[in-house]
PDB file of C-alpha atoms in Angstrom:
ATOM      1  CA  UNK A   1     113.075 129.217  46.671  1.00 62.00           C
ATOM      2  CA  UNK A   2     114.799 125.938  46.000  1.00 65.00           C
ATOM      3  CA  UNK A   3     115.382 123.943  42.854  1.00 82.00           C
ATOM      4  CA  UNK A   4     117.229 120.906  41.600  1.00 89.00           C
ATOM      5  CA  UNK A   5     118.821 120.585  38.165  1.00 92.00           C
ATOM      6  CA  UNK A   6     119.966 117.273  36.783  1.00 94.00           C
ATOM      7  CA  UNK A   7     122.245 118.274  33.986  1.00 92.00           C
ATOM      8  CA  UNK A   8     121.889 115.160  31.843  1.00 94.00           C
ATOM      9  CA  UNK A   9     118.619 113.517  30.894  1.00 94.00           C
ATOM     10  CA  UNK A  10     120.492 110.451  29.545  1.00 96.00           C
ATOM     11  CA  UNK A  11     123.898 108.991  30.358  1.00 97.00           C
ATOM     12  CA  UNK A  12     125.351 105.955  28.629  1.00 97.00           C
ATOM     13  CA  UNK A  13     128.427 104.102  29.915  1.00 97.00           C
ATOM     14  CA  UNK A  14     130.090 100.775  29.266  1.00 97.00           C
ATOM     15  CA  UNK A  15     130.031  98.082  31.894  1.00 97.00           C
ATOM     16  CA  UNK A  16     133.037  98.395  34.183  1.00 97.00           C
ATOM     17  CA  UNK A  17     133.593 102.108  33.518  1.00 97.00           C
ATOM     18  CA  UNK A  18     132.903 104.949  35.973  1.00 97.00           C
ATOM     19  CA  UNK A  19     129.495 106.569  36.354  1.00 97.00           C
ATOM     20  CA  UNK A  20     128.914 110.282  36.940  1.00 97.00           C
ATOM     21  CA  UNK A  21     125.381 111.676  37.273  1.00 98.00           C
ATOM     22  CA  UNK A  22     125.310 115.390  37.852  1.00 97.00           C
ATOM     23  CA  UNK A  23     123.034 117.342  40.156  1.00 96.00           C
ATOM     24  CA  UNK A  24     123.065 121.016  41.068  1.00 95.00           C
ATOM     25  CA  UNK A  25     120.753 122.621  43.562  1.00 90.00           C
ATOM     26  CA  UNK A  26     119.800 126.064  44.701  1.00 85.00           C
ATOM     27  CA  UNK A  27     118.539 126.707  48.185  1.00 75.00           C
ATOM     28  CA  UNK A  28     118.428 129.609  50.583  1.00 70.00           C
ATOM     29  CA  UNK A  29     118.781 127.270  53.525  1.00 73.00           C
ATOM     30  CA  UNK A  30     120.943 124.306  54.438  1.00 75.00           C
ATOM     31  CA  UNK A  31     119.425 121.509  52.418  1.00 81.00           C
ATOM     32  CA  UNK A  32     119.109 117.808  52.821  1.00 84.00           C
ATOM     33  CA  UNK A  33     119.947 116.064  49.576  1.00 89.00           C
ATOM     34  CA  UNK A  34     119.064 112.600  48.383  1.00 91.00           C
ATOM     35  CA  UNK A  35     119.526 110.343  45.415  1.00 95.00           C
ATOM     36  CA  UNK A  36     116.801 107.877  44.510  1.00 94.00           C
ATOM     37  CA  UNK A  37     116.892 105.144  41.881  1.00 95.00           C
ATOM     38  CA  UNK A  38     113.947 103.803  39.942  1.00 92.00           C
ATOM     39  CA  UNK A  39     114.244 100.564  38.022  1.00 91.00           C
ATOM     40  CA  UNK A  40     111.745  99.892  35.225  1.00 85.00           C
ATOM     41  CA  UNK A  41     108.218  99.372  36.529  1.00 79.00           C
ATOM     42  CA  UNK A  42     109.371  99.762  40.120  1.00 83.00           C
ATOM     43  CA  UNK A  43     108.989 102.357  42.843  1.00 84.00           C
ATOM     44  CA  UNK A  44     111.731 104.718  43.918  1.00 89.00           C
ATOM     45  CA  UNK A  45     114.434 103.399  46.209  1.00 91.00           C
ATOM     46  CA  UNK A  46     116.719 105.546  48.336  1.00 90.00           C
ATOM     47  CA  UNK A  47     120.380 105.312  47.295  1.00 94.00           C
ATOM     48  CA  UNK A  48     121.929 107.747  49.747  1.00 92.00           C
ATOM     49  CA  UNK A  49     121.332 110.932  51.674  1.00 89.00           C
ATOM     50  CA  UNK A  50     123.244 114.006  52.825  1.00 88.00           C
ATOM     51  CA  UNK A  51     122.031 115.775  55.954  1.00 78.00           C
ATOM     52  CA  UNK A  52     124.906 118.095  56.955  1.00 73.00           C
ATOM     53  CA  UNK A  53     127.200 115.433  58.364  1.00 73.00           C
ATOM     54  CA  UNK A  54     130.118 114.126  56.256  1.00 81.00           C
ATOM     55  CA  UNK A  55     130.235 115.716  52.823  1.00 87.00           C
ATOM     56  CA  UNK A  56     131.136 112.422  51.132  1.00 92.00           C
ATOM     57  CA  UNK A  57     128.202 110.091  51.445  1.00 92.00           C
ATOM     58  CA  UNK A  58     128.279 106.411  50.684  1.00 93.00           C
ATOM     59  CA  UNK A  59     125.148 104.640  49.581  1.00 92.00           C
ATOM     60  CA  UNK A  60     123.993 101.244  48.500  1.00 91.00           C
ATOM     61  CA  UNK A  61     125.321  99.271  45.531  1.00 91.00           C
ATOM     62  CA  UNK A  62     128.679 101.060  45.536  1.00 95.00           C
ATOM     63  CA  UNK A  63     127.322 104.526  44.815  1.00 96.00           C
ATOM     64  CA  UNK A  64     128.541 107.631  46.554  1.00 96.00           C
ATOM     65  CA  UNK A  65     127.963 111.368  46.308  1.00 96.00           C
ATOM     66  CA  UNK A  66     129.880 114.402  47.441  1.00 94.00           C
ATOM     67  CA  UNK A  67     128.212 117.552  48.723  1.00 92.00           C
ATOM     68  CA  UNK A  68     130.113 120.624  47.509  1.00 92.00           C
ATOM     69  CA  UNK A  69     128.611 123.763  48.936  1.00 88.00           C
ATOM     70  CA  UNK A  70     130.895 126.082  46.935  1.00 89.00           C
ATOM     71  CA  UNK A  71     129.670 124.497  43.709  1.00 91.00           C
ATOM     72  CA  UNK A  72     126.110 123.810  44.943  1.00 91.00           C
ATOM     73  CA  UNK A  73     126.504 120.310  43.596  1.00 93.00           C
ATOM     74  CA  UNK A  74     125.706 116.804  44.747  1.00 95.00           C
ATOM     75  CA  UNK A  75     126.958 114.575  41.946  1.00 97.00           C
ATOM     76  CA  UNK A  76     126.457 110.810  42.105  1.00 97.00           C
ATOM     77  CA  UNK A  77     129.357 108.534  41.215  1.00 97.00           C
ATOM     78  CA  UNK A  78     130.275 104.884  41.029  1.00 97.00           C
ATOM     79  CA  UNK A  79     133.745 103.580  40.127  1.00 97.00           C
ATOM     80  CA  UNK A  80     132.559 100.694  37.965  1.00 97.00           C
ATOM     81  CA  UNK A  81     129.154 100.370  36.333  1.00 97.00           C
ATOM     82  CA  UNK A  82     127.230  97.123  36.388  1.00 96.00           C
ATOM     83  CA  UNK A  83     124.467  96.115  34.017  1.00 96.00           C
ATOM     84  CA  UNK A  84     122.025  96.120  36.934  1.00 95.00           C
ATOM     85  CA  UNK A  85     122.675  99.854  37.460  1.00 96.00           C
ATOM     86  CA  UNK A  86     120.640 100.694  34.377  1.00 96.00           C
ATOM     87  CA  UNK A  87     117.742 102.728  35.752  1.00 96.00           C
ATOM     88  CA  UNK A  88     116.506 106.270  36.249  1.00 95.00           C
ATOM     89  CA  UNK A  89     118.102 108.343  38.991  1.00 97.00           C
ATOM     90  CA  UNK A  90     116.503 111.284  40.769  1.00 94.00           C
ATOM     91  CA  UNK A  91     118.210 113.969  42.801  1.00 94.00           C
ATOM     92  CA  UNK A  92     115.986 115.422  45.544  1.00 90.00           C
ATOM     93  CA  UNK A  93     116.336 118.434  47.820  1.00 86.00           C
ATOM     94  CA  UNK A  94     114.408 118.849  51.045  1.00 79.00           C
ATOM     95  CA  UNK A  95     114.529 121.792  53.401  1.00 62.00           C
ATOM     96  CA  UNK A  96     114.295 120.401  56.932  1.00 58.00           C
ATOM     97  CA  UNK A  97     111.551 121.984  58.966  1.00 55.00           C
ATOM     98  CA  UNK A  98     109.969 123.794  56.055  1.00 53.00           C
ATOM     99  CA  UNK A  99     106.363 123.079  55.229  1.00 54.00           C
ATOM    100  CA  UNK A 100     104.470 123.272  52.013  1.00 51.00           C
ATOM    101  CA  UNK A 101     105.302 121.813  48.671  1.00 49.00           C
ATOM    102  CA  UNK A 102     108.359 124.021  48.335  1.00 45.00           C
ATOM    103  CA  UNK A 103     110.019 121.733  50.821  1.00 56.00           C
ATOM    104  CA  UNK A 104     110.015 118.725  48.452  1.00 69.00           C
ATOM    105  CA  UNK A 105     111.692 119.114  45.091  1.00 79.00           C
ATOM    106  CA  UNK A 106     112.628 116.324  42.674  1.00 85.00           C
ATOM    107  CA  UNK A 107     114.990 116.702  39.764  1.00 89.00           C
ATOM    108  CA  UNK A 108     113.794 115.726  36.322  1.00 89.00           C
ATOM    109  CA  UNK A 109     115.736 112.460  36.399  1.00 93.00           C
ATOM    110  CA  UNK A 110     118.705 110.971  34.549  1.00 96.00           C
ATOM    111  CA  UNK A 111     118.313 107.728  32.670  1.00 96.00           C
ATOM    112  CA  UNK A 112     121.463 105.620  32.939  1.00 97.00           C
ATOM    113  CA  UNK A 113     122.174 103.080  30.223  1.00 97.00           C
ATOM    114  CA  UNK A 114     124.922 100.505  30.694  1.00 97.00           C
ATOM    115  CA  UNK A 115     126.320  98.939  27.564  1.00 95.00           C
ATOM    116  CA  UNK A 116     127.871  95.461  27.697  1.00 94.00           C
TER     117      UNK A 116
ATOM    118  CA  UNK B   1     108.034  96.014  58.010  1.00 65.00           C
ATOM    119  CA  UNK B   2     106.524  95.267  54.599  1.00 79.00           C
ATOM    120  CA  UNK B   3     107.163  98.779  53.374  1.00 91.00           C
ATOM    121  CA  UNK B   4     104.626 101.066  51.751  1.00 94.00           C
ATOM    122  CA  UNK B   5     101.851  99.000  50.215  1.00 96.00           C
ATOM    123  CA  UNK B   6      99.806 100.256  47.309  1.00 96.00           C
ATOM    124  CA  UNK B   7      96.819  98.658  45.659  1.00 96.00           C
ATOM    125  CA  UNK B   8      95.919  97.863  43.028  1.00 96.00           C
ATOM    126  CA  UNK B   9      99.193  97.495  41.119  1.00 93.00           C
ATOM    127  CA  UNK B  10      97.403  98.010  37.825  1.00 94.00           C
ATOM    128  CA  UNK B  11      94.069  99.601  37.059  1.00 95.00           C
ATOM    129  CA  UNK B  12      92.404  99.823  33.689  1.00 96.00           C
ATOM    130  CA  UNK B  13      89.168 101.742  33.504  1.00 95.00           C
ATOM    131  CA  UNK B  14      86.964 103.612  31.095  1.00 96.00           C
ATOM    132  CA  UNK B  15      86.690 107.354  30.880  1.00 96.00           C
ATOM    133  CA  UNK B  16      84.104 108.700  33.300  1.00 96.00           C
ATOM    134  CA  UNK B  17      84.497 105.951  35.860  1.00 96.00           C
ATOM    135  CA  UNK B  18      85.550 106.526  39.429  1.00 97.00           C
ATOM    136  CA  UNK B  19      89.004 105.294  40.381  1.00 97.00           C
ATOM    137  CA  UNK B  20      90.235 104.728  43.922  1.00 98.00           C
ATOM    138  CA  UNK B  21      93.890 104.116  44.692  1.00 98.00           C
ATOM    139  CA  UNK B  22      94.921 102.870  48.108  1.00 98.00           C
ATOM    140  CA  UNK B  23      98.006 103.200  50.232  1.00 98.00           C
ATOM    141  CA  UNK B  24      99.190 101.740  53.509  1.00 97.00           C
ATOM    142  CA  UNK B  25     102.187 103.646  54.861  1.00 97.00           C
ATOM    143  CA  UNK B  26     104.983 102.231  56.973  1.00 95.00           C
ATOM    144  CA  UNK B  27     103.896 101.900  60.579  1.00 95.00           C
ATOM    145  CA  UNK B  28     105.088 104.820  62.692  1.00 93.00           C
ATOM    146  CA  UNK B  29     105.573 107.202  59.789  1.00 93.00           C
ATOM    147  CA  UNK B  30     103.769 110.494  60.246  1.00 92.00           C
ATOM    148  CA  UNK B  31     104.011 111.851  56.693  1.00 91.00           C
ATOM    149  CA  UNK B  32     102.295 110.442  53.629  1.00 94.00           C
ATOM    150  CA  UNK B  33     102.766 111.669  50.074  1.00 93.00           C
ATOM    151  CA  UNK B  34     100.955 111.032  46.797  1.00 95.00           C
ATOM    152  CA  UNK B  35     102.885 111.487  43.552  1.00 93.00           C
ATOM    153  CA  UNK B  36     102.060 111.107  39.891  1.00 94.00           C
ATOM    154  CA  UNK B  37     104.649 110.135  37.293  1.00 91.00           C
ATOM    155  CA  UNK B  38     104.270 110.616  33.552  1.00 90.00           C
ATOM    156  CA  UNK B  39     106.711 110.756  30.677  1.00 84.00           C
ATOM    157  CA  UNK B  40     105.776 114.340  29.918  1.00 85.00           C
ATOM    158  CA  UNK B  41     105.857 115.816  33.423  1.00 84.00           C
ATOM    159  CA  UNK B  42     108.093 113.461  35.366  1.00 83.00           C
ATOM    160  CA  UNK B  43     107.397 113.056  39.065  1.00 86.00           C
ATOM    161  CA  UNK B  44     104.846 115.467  40.514  1.00 87.00           C
ATOM    162  CA  UNK B  45     103.840 115.841  44.136  1.00 88.00           C
ATOM    163  CA  UNK B  46     100.051 115.891  44.345  1.00 93.00           C
ATOM    164  CA  UNK B  47      99.364 116.163  48.065  1.00 93.00           C
ATOM    165  CA  UNK B  48     100.870 115.286  51.373  1.00 91.00           C
ATOM    166  CA  UNK B  49      99.589 114.619  54.873  1.00 93.00           C
ATOM    167  CA  UNK B  50     101.109 115.033  58.300  1.00 91.00           C
ATOM    168  CA  UNK B  51      99.470 113.102  61.128  1.00 92.00           C
ATOM    169  CA  UNK B  52      96.509 112.363  58.830  1.00 94.00           C
ATOM    170  CA  UNK B  53      95.930 116.054  58.080  1.00 93.00           C
ATOM    171  CA  UNK B  54      96.395 117.364  54.521  1.00 92.00           C
ATOM    172  CA  UNK B  55      99.199 119.924  54.601  1.00 88.00           C
ATOM    173  CA  UNK B  56      99.576 120.915  50.974  1.00 85.00           C
ATOM    174  CA  UNK B  57      97.257 119.927  48.155  1.00 89.00           C
ATOM    175  CA  UNK B  58      98.414 122.544  45.684  1.00 85.00           C
ATOM    176  CA  UNK B  59      99.678 119.818  43.373  1.00 87.00           C
ATOM    177  CA  UNK B  60      96.255 118.236  42.918  1.00 92.00           C
ATOM    178  CA  UNK B  61      95.440 118.934  39.273  1.00 87.00           C
ATOM    179  CA  UNK B  62      91.734 119.668  39.581  1.00 86.00           C
ATOM    180  CA  UNK B  63      88.604 119.058  41.581  1.00 91.00           C
ATOM    181  CA  UNK B  64      88.208 115.611  40.091  1.00 95.00           C
ATOM    182  CA  UNK B  65      91.055 114.526  42.360  1.00 96.00           C
ATOM    183  CA  UNK B  66      90.593 114.054  46.079  1.00 96.00           C
ATOM    184  CA  UNK B  67      92.638 112.374  48.791  1.00 97.00           C
ATOM    185  CA  UNK B  68      91.796 111.263  52.284  1.00 97.00           C
ATOM    186  CA  UNK B  69      93.623 109.791  55.214  1.00 97.00           C
ATOM    187  CA  UNK B  70      91.045 108.540  57.702  1.00 96.00           C
ATOM    188  CA  UNK B  71      93.693 107.033  59.973  1.00 95.00           C
ATOM    189  CA  UNK B  72      97.438 106.633  60.315  1.00 95.00           C
ATOM    190  CA  UNK B  73      97.536 103.378  58.380  1.00 95.00           C
ATOM    191  CA  UNK B  74      95.439 104.125  55.308  1.00 96.00           C
ATOM    192  CA  UNK B  75      95.037 106.709  52.593  1.00 98.00           C
ATOM    193  CA  UNK B  76      93.081 106.905  49.352  1.00 98.00           C
ATOM    194  CA  UNK B  77      93.443 108.948  46.197  1.00 98.00           C
ATOM    195  CA  UNK B  78      90.222 109.192  44.241  1.00 97.00           C
ATOM    196  CA  UNK B  79      89.607 110.414  40.705  1.00 97.00           C
ATOM    197  CA  UNK B  80      86.005 111.068  39.760  1.00 96.00           C
ATOM    198  CA  UNK B  81      85.307 111.156  36.875  1.00 96.00           C
ATOM    199  CA  UNK B  82      88.499 109.784  35.343  1.00 96.00           C
ATOM    200  CA  UNK B  83      89.856 111.004  32.009  1.00 96.00           C
ATOM    201  CA  UNK B  84      92.437 109.518  29.606  1.00 96.00           C
ATOM    202  CA  UNK B  85      94.936 112.231  30.546  1.00 95.00           C
ATOM    203  CA  UNK B  86      94.919 110.871  34.109  1.00 96.00           C
ATOM    204  CA  UNK B  87      96.763 107.791  32.856  1.00 96.00           C
ATOM    205  CA  UNK B  88     100.014 107.631  34.804  1.00 96.00           C
ATOM    206  CA  UNK B  89     101.804 105.776  37.555  1.00 95.00           C
ATOM    207  CA  UNK B  90     100.697 106.963  40.972  1.00 96.00           C
ATOM    208  CA  UNK B  91     103.111 106.535  43.852  1.00 94.00           C
ATOM    209  CA  UNK B  92     102.516 106.738  47.545  1.00 95.00           C
ATOM    210  CA  UNK B  93     105.404 107.415  49.928  1.00 93.00           C
ATOM    211  CA  UNK B  94     105.716 107.757  53.668  1.00 93.00           C
ATOM    212  CA  UNK B  95     108.322 109.235  55.953  1.00 89.00           C
ATOM    213  CA  UNK B  96     109.092 110.063  59.510  1.00 86.00           C
ATOM    214  CA  UNK B  97     109.249 113.800  60.137  1.00 72.00           C
ATOM    215  CA  UNK B  98     109.487 114.658  56.456  1.00 61.00           C
ATOM    216  CA  UNK B  99     112.892 113.089  56.074  1.00 70.00           C
ATOM    217  CA  UNK B 100     113.653 110.017  53.970  1.00 81.00           C
ATOM    218  CA  UNK B 101     110.668 109.024  51.913  1.00 86.00           C
ATOM    219  CA  UNK B 102     109.971 105.365  51.287  1.00 89.00           C
ATOM    220  CA  UNK B 103     108.008 104.652  48.156  1.00 91.00           C
ATOM    221  CA  UNK B 104     105.462 102.037  47.295  1.00 93.00           C
ATOM    222  CA  UNK B 105     105.657 100.068  44.058  1.00 91.00           C
ATOM    223  CA  UNK B 106     103.061 102.330  42.453  1.00 93.00           C
ATOM    224  CA  UNK B 107      99.722 101.909  40.749  1.00 96.00           C
ATOM    225  CA  UNK B 108      99.744 102.025  36.969  1.00 95.00           C
ATOM    226  CA  UNK B 109      96.482 103.632  35.878  1.00 97.00           C
ATOM    227  CA  UNK B 110      95.196 103.427  32.333  1.00 96.00           C
ATOM    228  CA  UNK B 111      92.039 105.332  31.486  1.00 96.00           C
ATOM    229  CA  UNK B 112      90.640 104.329  28.102  1.00 95.00           C
TER     230      UNK B 112
END
């Protein structure tokens, strides 16, 4: 079985300070991991993905995430928050080649607030 | 490519009415997913198709919900009859070989 846990439902930071959104996963197989962002009243947009290549993955808008197998984590970071980063962020795990709904698992989401 | 296109963007209907949501996936993608998002339950996978064939519909809440994919460029999600608790944002997504999913802008459904 696989699961994704986003440890914080809400994170609030000041503009210009670092962002850390935490994600832990459990999987019996080598997973593919993704971060998606959803701005208010918008669909989900892919930020970055990890698919067993480099463990440090760079995404759009200055975000990056590091896959740490020993910690089963895939935390999302950004050195300096911008007001436009305020949104909800979803961590997703997919088992390549698996079929059935078990193969697609979304975290519960983390709402990021950026204070001026 | 224009991305995944969903219509309508907003739907307001009365309880008991039939609702049909539409989705056009990205050309060349062989997987199509329907999701529902609510405050209470977050993002839920309802059903997904591979090459127009439903693979897993275990997320469909009840028999009032049905989904079809008559061809590679079109899918519908139908609710008949609709109920107030069906009010949510419904997303369609498509992908190539069940990898990165690209989402549409969603349909916001309100059932009064």
